[in-house]
Coordinates of N, CA and C in Angstrom, one line a residue:
M16 N -0.9 -45.9 34.2 CA -2.2 -45.6 33.6 C -2.9 -44.6 34.4
I17 N -2.7 -44.4 35.6 CA -3.4 -43.4 36.4 C -3.2 -42.0 35.8
L18 N -2.0 -41.8 35.4 CA -1.7 -40.4 34.8 C -2.5 -40.2 33.6
A19 N -2.7 -41.1 32.7 CA -3.5 -40.9 31.5 C -4.9 -40.6 31.8
E20 N -5.4 -41.2 32.9 CA -6.8 -41.0 33.3 C -7.0 -39.6 33.9
Q21 N -5.9 -39.0 34.4 CA -6.0 -37.7 35.0 C -5.8 -36.6 34.0
A22 N -5.3 -36.9 32.9 CA -5.0 -35.9 31.8 C -6.3 -35.3 31.4
E23 N -6.2 -34.0 31.0 CA -7.4 -33.3 30.6 C -7.8 -33.8 29.2
P24 N -9.1 -33.9 28.9 CA -9.5 -34.3 27.6 C -9.1 -33.2 26.6
P25 N -8.8 -33.6 25.3 CA -8.3 -32.7 24.3 C -9.5 -31.7 24.1
I26 N -9.1 -30.4 23.9 CA -10.0 -29.4 23.6 C -10.4 -29.5 22.1
E27 N -11.7 -29.5 21.9 CA -12.2 -29.6 20.6 C -12.1 -28.3 19.8
D28 N -11.5 -28.4 18.6 CA -11.2 -27.2 17.8 C -12.5 -26.8 17.1
D29 N -13.0 -25.6 17.3 CA -14.3 -25.2 16.7 C -14.0 -24.5 15.3
G30 N -12.8 -24.5 14.9 CA -12.5 -23.8 13.6 C -12.3 -22.3 13.7
G31 N -12.6 -21.8 14.9 CA -12.5 -20.3 15.0 C -11.1 -19.8 15.2
V32 N -10.9 -18.6 15.4 CA -9.6 -18.0 15.6 C -9.3 -17.6 17.0
G33 N -10.2 -17.9 17.9 CA -10.0 -17.6 19.3 C -10.0 -16.1 19.6
A34 N -9.2 -15.7 20.6 CA -9.2 -14.4 21.1 C -8.8 -13.3 20.1
I35 N -8.0 -13.8 19.1 CA -7.6 -12.8 18.1 C -8.8 -12.3 17.3
G36 N -10.0 -13.0 17.3 CA -11.2 -12.6 16.7 C -11.7 -11.3 17.2
D37 N -11.3 -10.9 18.4 CA -11.7 -9.6 19.0 C -10.8 -8.4 18.6
I38 N -9.7 -8.7 17.8 CA -8.8 -7.7 17.5 C -9.2 -7.0 16.2
L39 N -9.5 -5.7 16.2 CA -10.0 -5.0 15.1 C -9.0 -5.1 13.9
G40 N -7.7 -4.9 14.2 CA -6.7 -4.9 13.1 C -6.7 -6.2 12.4
F41 N -6.9 -7.3 13.1 CA -7.0 -8.6 12.5 C -8.1 -8.7 11.4
H42 N -9.3 -8.1 11.7 CA -10.4 -8.1 10.8 C -10.1 -7.2 9.6
I43 N -9.4 -6.0 9.9 CA -9.1 -5.1 8.8 C -8.1 -5.8 7.8
R44 N -7.2 -6.6 8.4 CA -6.2 -7.3 7.6 C -6.9 -8.4 6.7
L45 N -7.9 -9.1 7.3 CA -8.6 -10.1 6.6 C -9.4 -9.5 5.5
A46 N -10.1 -8.4 5.8 CA -10.9 -7.7 4.8 C -10.0 -7.2 3.7
H47 N -8.9 -6.6 4.0 CA -8.0 -6.1 3.0 C -7.5 -7.3 2.1
G48 N -7.2 -8.4 2.7 CA -6.8 -9.6 1.9 C -7.8 -10.0 0.9
A49 N -9.1 -10.0 1.4 CA -10.2 -10.5 0.5 C -10.4 -9.5 -0.6
V50 N -10.4 -8.2 -0.3 CA -10.5 -7.2 -1.3 C -9.4 -7.2 -2.3
Y51 N -8.2 -7.3 -1.8 CA -7.0 -7.4 -2.7 C -7.0 -8.6 -3.6
R52 N -7.4 -9.8 -3.1 CA -7.5 -11.0 -3.9 C -8.5 -10.8 -5.0
H53 N -9.6 -10.2 -4.7 CA -10.6 -10.0 -5.8 C -10.1 -9.0 -6.8
F54 N -9.5 -7.9 -6.3 CA -9.0 -6.9 -7.2 C -8.0 -7.5 -8.1
T55 N -7.1 -8.3 -7.6 CA -6.0 -9.0 -8.4 C -6.7 -9.9 -9.5
E56 N -7.7 -10.6 -9.1 CA -8.4 -11.5 -10.1 C -9.1 -10.6 -11.2
T57 N -9.7 -9.6 -10.8 CA -10.4 -8.7 -11.7 C -9.5 -8.0 -12.6
F58 N -8.3 -7.6 -12.2 CA -7.4 -6.8 -13.0 C -6.3 -7.6 -13.6
D59 N -6.3 -8.9 -13.4 CA -5.2 -9.8 -13.9 C -5.0 -9.6 -15.4
H60 N -6.0 -9.4 -16.2 CA -5.8 -9.3 -17.7 C -5.2 -7.9 -18.1
L61 N -5.2 -7.0 -17.1 CA -4.7 -5.6 -17.4 C -3.2 -5.5 -17.1
D62 N -2.7 -6.3 -16.3 CA -1.3 -6.3 -15.9 C -1.0 -4.9 -15.2
L63 N -1.9 -4.5 -14.3 CA -1.8 -3.2 -13.6 C -2.0 -3.5 -12.1
T64 N -1.3 -2.8 -11.2 CA -1.5 -2.9 -9.8 C -2.5 -1.8 -9.4
Q65 N -3.0 -2.0 -8.1 CA -3.9 -1.0 -7.6 C -3.2 0.4 -7.6
K66 N -1.9 0.5 -7.2 CA -1.2 1.7 -7.1 C -1.1 2.3 -8.5
Q67 N -0.8 1.5 -9.5 CA -0.6 2.0 -10.9 C -1.9 2.6 -11.4
V68 N -3.0 1.9 -11.1 CA -4.4 2.4 -11.5 C -4.6 3.7 -10.8
S69 N -4.3 3.8 -9.5 CA -4.6 5.1 -8.8 C -3.8 6.2 -9.4
V70 N -2.5 5.9 -9.8 CA -1.7 7.0 -10.4 C -2.3 7.4 -11.7
L71 N -2.6 6.4 -12.6 CA -3.2 6.8 -13.9 C -4.5 7.6 -13.7
W72 N -5.4 7.2 -12.7 CA -6.6 7.9 -12.5 C -6.4 9.3 -12.1
L73 N -5.5 9.5 -11.1 CA -5.2 10.9 -10.6 C -4.6 11.8 -11.7
I74 N -3.7 11.2 -12.5 CA -3.1 12.0 -13.6 C -4.2 12.4 -14.6
D75 N -5.1 11.5 -14.9 CA -6.2 11.8 -15.8 C -7.1 12.9 -15.2
D76 N -7.4 12.8 -13.9 CA -8.2 13.8 -13.3 C -7.5 15.2 -13.2
H77 N -6.2 15.1 -13.1 CA -5.4 16.3 -12.9 C -4.2 16.4 -13.8
P78 N -4.4 16.6 -15.1 CA -3.3 16.6 -16.1 C -2.3 17.7 -15.7
G79 N -1.1 17.3 -15.8 CA 0.0 18.3 -15.4 C 0.3 18.2 -13.9
I80 N -0.3 17.3 -13.1 CA 0.0 17.2 -11.7 C 1.5 16.8 -11.5
A81 N 2.1 17.4 -10.5 CA 3.5 17.1 -10.2 C 3.6 15.8 -9.4
Q82 N 4.7 15.1 -9.6 CA 4.9 13.8 -8.8 C 4.8 14.0 -7.3
T83 N 5.3 15.1 -6.8 CA 5.2 15.3 -5.4 C 3.8 15.5 -4.9
D84 N 2.9 16.1 -5.7 CA 1.5 16.3 -5.4 C 0.8 14.9 -5.5
L85 N 1.2 14.1 -6.4 CA 0.6 12.8 -6.6 C 0.9 12.0 -5.3
A86 N 2.2 12.0 -4.9 CA 2.6 11.3 -3.7 C 1.8 11.7 -2.5
R87 N 1.6 13.0 -2.3 CA 0.9 13.5 -1.2 C -0.6 13.1 -1.2
R88 N -1.2 13.2 -2.4 CA -2.6 12.9 -2.5 C -2.9 11.4 -2.3
L89 N -1.9 10.5 -2.7 CA -2.1 9.1 -2.6 C -1.5 8.6 -1.3
Q90 N -0.9 9.4 -0.5 CA -0.3 9.1 0.8 C 0.8 8.0 0.6
M91 N 1.6 8.3 -0.4 CA 2.8 7.4 -0.6 C 4.0 8.2 -0.6
D92 N 5.1 7.5 -0.3 CA 6.4 8.3 -0.3 C 6.8 8.5 -1.7
R93 N 7.7 9.5 -1.9 CA 8.1 10.0 -3.2 C 8.8 8.9 -4.0
A94 N 9.6 8.1 -3.3 CA 10.4 7.1 -4.0 C 9.4 6.0 -4.6
T95 N 8.4 5.7 -3.9 CA 7.4 4.7 -4.4 C 6.7 5.3 -5.6
V96 N 6.3 6.5 -5.6 CA 5.6 7.2 -6.7 C 6.5 7.2 -7.9
M97 N 7.8 7.6 -7.6 CA 8.7 7.7 -8.7 C 8.9 6.3 -9.4
A98 N 9.0 5.2 -8.6 CA 9.1 3.9 -9.2 C 7.9 3.5 -10.0
I99 N 6.7 3.9 -9.5 CA 5.4 3.6 -10.3 C 5.4 4.4 -11.6
V100 N 5.8 5.7 -11.5 CA 5.8 6.5 -12.7 C 6.8 6.0 -13.7
N101 N 8.0 5.6 -13.2 CA 9.0 5.0 -14.1 C 8.4 3.8 -14.9
R102 N 7.7 2.9 -14.2 CA 7.1 1.7 -14.8 C 6.1 2.1 -15.8
L103 N 5.2 3.0 -15.5 CA 4.2 3.5 -16.4 C 4.7 4.2 -17.6
Q104 N 5.8 5.0 -17.4 CA 6.4 5.6 -18.5 C 7.1 4.6 -19.4
A105 N 7.7 3.6 -18.9 CA 8.3 2.5 -19.7 C 7.3 1.8 -20.6
R106 N 6.0 1.8 -20.1 CA 5.0 1.2 -20.9 C 4.3 2.2 -21.8
D107 N 4.8 3.4 -21.9 CA 4.3 4.5 -22.7 C 2.9 4.9 -22.3
F108 N 2.6 4.8 -21.0 CA 1.3 5.2 -20.4 C 1.2 6.6 -20.0
L109 N 2.4 7.2 -19.7 CA 2.4 8.6 -19.3 C 3.7 9.2 -19.8
E110 N 3.7 10.6 -19.7 CA 5.0 11.3 -20.0 C 5.2 12.4 -18.9
R111 N 6.5 12.6 -18.7 CA 6.9 13.7 -17.8 C 7.1 14.9 -18.6
G112 N 6.8 16.0 -17.9 CA 7.1 17.3 -18.5 C 7.6 18.3 -17.5
K113 N 8.0 19.5 -17.9 CA 8.5 20.5 -16.9 C 7.3 21.5 -16.7
S114 N 7.2 21.8 -15.4 CA 6.2 22.8 -15.0 C 6.6 24.2 -15.6
T115 N 5.6 24.9 -16.1 CA 5.9 26.2 -16.6 C 6.2 27.2 -15.5
G116 N 5.6 27.0 -14.3 CA 5.8 27.9 -13.2 C 7.1 27.6 -12.4
D117 N 7.5 26.3 -12.3 CA 8.7 25.9 -11.5 C 9.4 24.8 -12.2
Q118 N 10.5 25.2 -12.8 CA 11.3 24.2 -13.6 C 11.8 23.0 -12.9
R119 N 11.8 23.1 -11.5 CA 12.3 22.0 -10.7 C 11.2 20.9 -10.6
R120 N 10.0 21.2 -10.9 CA 8.8 20.3 -10.8 C 8.6 19.6 -12.1
Q121 N 8.4 18.2 -12.0 CA 8.0 17.5 -13.1 C 6.5 17.3 -13.1
T122 N 5.9 17.6 -14.3 CA 4.5 17.3 -14.4 C 4.3 16.0 -15.1
L123 N 3.1 15.5 -15.0 CA 2.7 14.2 -15.5 C 1.4 14.3 -16.4
A124 N 1.4 13.6 -17.5 CA 0.3 13.6 -18.4 C 0.1 12.2 -19.0
L125 N -1.1 11.8 -19.2 CA -1.3 10.5 -19.8 C -1.1 10.5 -21.3
R126 N -0.5 9.4 -21.8 CA -0.3 9.2 -23.2 C -1.5 8.4 -23.7
P127 N -1.7 8.3 -25.0 CA -2.9 7.5 -25.5 C -3.0 6.1 -24.9
A128 N -1.9 5.4 -24.8 CA -1.9 4.1 -24.3 C -2.3 4.1 -22.8
G129 N -1.9 5.1 -22.1 CA -2.3 5.2 -20.7 C -3.8 5.5 -20.6
K130 N -4.3 6.4 -21.4 CA -5.8 6.6 -21.5 C -6.6 5.4 -21.8
A131 N -6.1 4.6 -22.7 CA -6.8 3.3 -23.1 C -6.7 2.3 -22.0
A132 N -5.6 2.2 -21.3 CA -5.5 1.3 -20.1 C -6.4 1.8 -19.0
L133 N -6.5 3.1 -18.8 CA -7.4 3.6 -17.8 C -8.9 3.3 -18.1
V134 N -9.2 3.4 -19.4 CA -10.6 3.1 -19.7 C -10.9 1.6 -19.3
E135 N -10.0 0.7 -19.6 CA -10.2 -0.7 -19.3 C -10.2 -0.9 -17.8
A136 N -9.3 -0.2 -17.1 CA -9.2 -0.3 -15.6 C -10.5 0.2 -15.0
R137 N -11.0 1.2 -15.5 CA -12.3 1.8 -14.9 C -13.4 0.7 -15.1
K138 N -13.5 0.0 -16.2 CA -14.5 -1.0 -16.3 C -14.2 -2.1 -15.3
A139 N -13.0 -2.5 -15.0 CA -12.7 -3.5 -14.0 C -13.0 -3.0 -12.6
I140 N -12.8 -1.7 -12.4 CA -13.1 -1.1 -11.1 C -14.6 -1.2 -10.8
L141 N -15.4 -0.9 -11.8 CA -16.8 -1.0 -11.7 C -17.2 -2.4 -11.3
E142 N -16.6 -3.4 -11.9 CA -16.9 -4.8 -11.6 C -16.5 -5.1 -10.2
H143 N -15.3 -4.7 -9.8 CA -14.8 -4.9 -8.5 C -15.6 -4.2 -7.4
E144 N -16.0 -2.9 -7.7 CA -16.8 -2.2 -6.7 C -18.2 -2.8 -6.5
A145 N -18.7 -3.3 -7.6 CA -20.1 -3.9 -7.5 C -20.0 -5.2 -6.6
W146 N -18.9 -5.9 -6.8 CA -18.7 -7.1 -5.9 C -18.6 -6.7 -4.5
L147 N -17.8 -5.7 -4.2 CA -17.5 -5.2 -2.8 C -18.8 -4.6 -2.2
K148 N -19.5 -3.7 -3.0 CA -20.6 -3.0 -2.4 C -21.8 -3.9 -2.3
S149 N -21.8 -5.1 -3.0 CA -23.0 -6.0 -2.9 C -23.1 -6.5 -1.5
R150 N -22.1 -6.4 -0.6 CA -22.2 -6.9 0.7 C -22.8 -5.9 1.7
F151 N -23.1 -4.7 1.2 CA -23.6 -3.6 2.1 C -24.8 -2.9 1.5
N152 N -25.6 -2.3 2.3 CA -26.6 -1.4 1.7 C -26.0 0.0 1.6
K153 N -26.7 1.0 1.0 CA -26.1 2.3 0.8 C -25.7 3.0 2.1
R154 N -26.5 2.9 3.1 CA -26.2 3.5 4.4 C -24.9 2.9 5.0
E155 N -24.8 1.6 4.9 CA -23.6 0.9 5.4 C -22.3 1.3 4.6
I156 N -22.5 1.5 3.3 CA -21.3 1.9 2.5 C -20.8 3.2 2.9
K157 N -21.8 4.2 3.1 CA -21.4 5.5 3.5 C -20.7 5.5 4.9
Q158 N -21.3 4.7 5.8 CA -20.8 4.6 7.1 C -19.4 4.0 7.1
L159 N -19.2 2.9 6.3 CA -17.9 2.2 6.2 C -16.9 3.1 5.7
I160 N -17.2 3.9 4.7 CA -16.2 4.9 4.1 C -15.8 5.9 5.2
A161 N -16.8 6.4 5.9 CA -16.5 7.4 7.0 C -15.6 6.7 8.1
L162 N -15.9 5.5 8.5 CA -15.1 4.8 9.5 C -13.7 4.6 9.0
L163 N -13.6 4.1 7.8 CA -12.2 3.8 7.3 C -11.4 5.1 7.2
A164 N -12.1 6.2 6.8 CA -11.4 7.5 6.6 C -10.9 8.0 8.0
R165 N -11.5 7.6 9.1 CA -11.0 8.0 10.4 C -9.7 7.3 10.7
I166 N -9.5 6.1 10.1 CA -8.2 5.4 10.3 C -7.2 6.0 9.4
H167 N -7.4 6.1 8.1 CA -6.4 6.5 7.1 C -6.3 8.0 6.9
G168 N -7.3 8.8 7.3 CA -7.3 10.2 7.1 C -6.8 11.0 8.1

C-alpha cells in the first residue's frame, strides 16, 4: 500500500489540447475544417464541391479560358483540373472548345446548365460568406485575407 500512497495524483483533464494549441498549423487546420463543414452544409443541395464552384466561377469570369490557365490560377495540378472539368462536362455544365490562336489548347465555356448552377452557387456563397465574415469586423477581414495570402500566395 505504500506504493499507492506515493503515486502521483491523476492530472485533471481541462479539456484543452495542451501544447499543440501553440501550433499555428493546428489552428489553420481547425479553421479550415469548420469552414469546410459549413460550406458542405450550405452547398449540399447543389451537389457541387468547392473546387467545382471555383472552376465554374472562373470560366464564367473568363469565357474561353484554357484548362492550363485555370489550373495555374486555382493553384491546382492539371490532372485535378482535368478531372473536375470532365465531371462538370458530364453534367452538361461546360463545354470544351479549341483555341483559335493555338489548336493544342482547349478552351472552356459554360453551358446554360452551368450558368444556372453558378447562379445558385453564388447565392449559397453569399450565405456562407455572411456566416464566415460575421466573426470579424471589416478591418479584421482585410487583415485575415492579407495574412492568409502570405501563406498561399
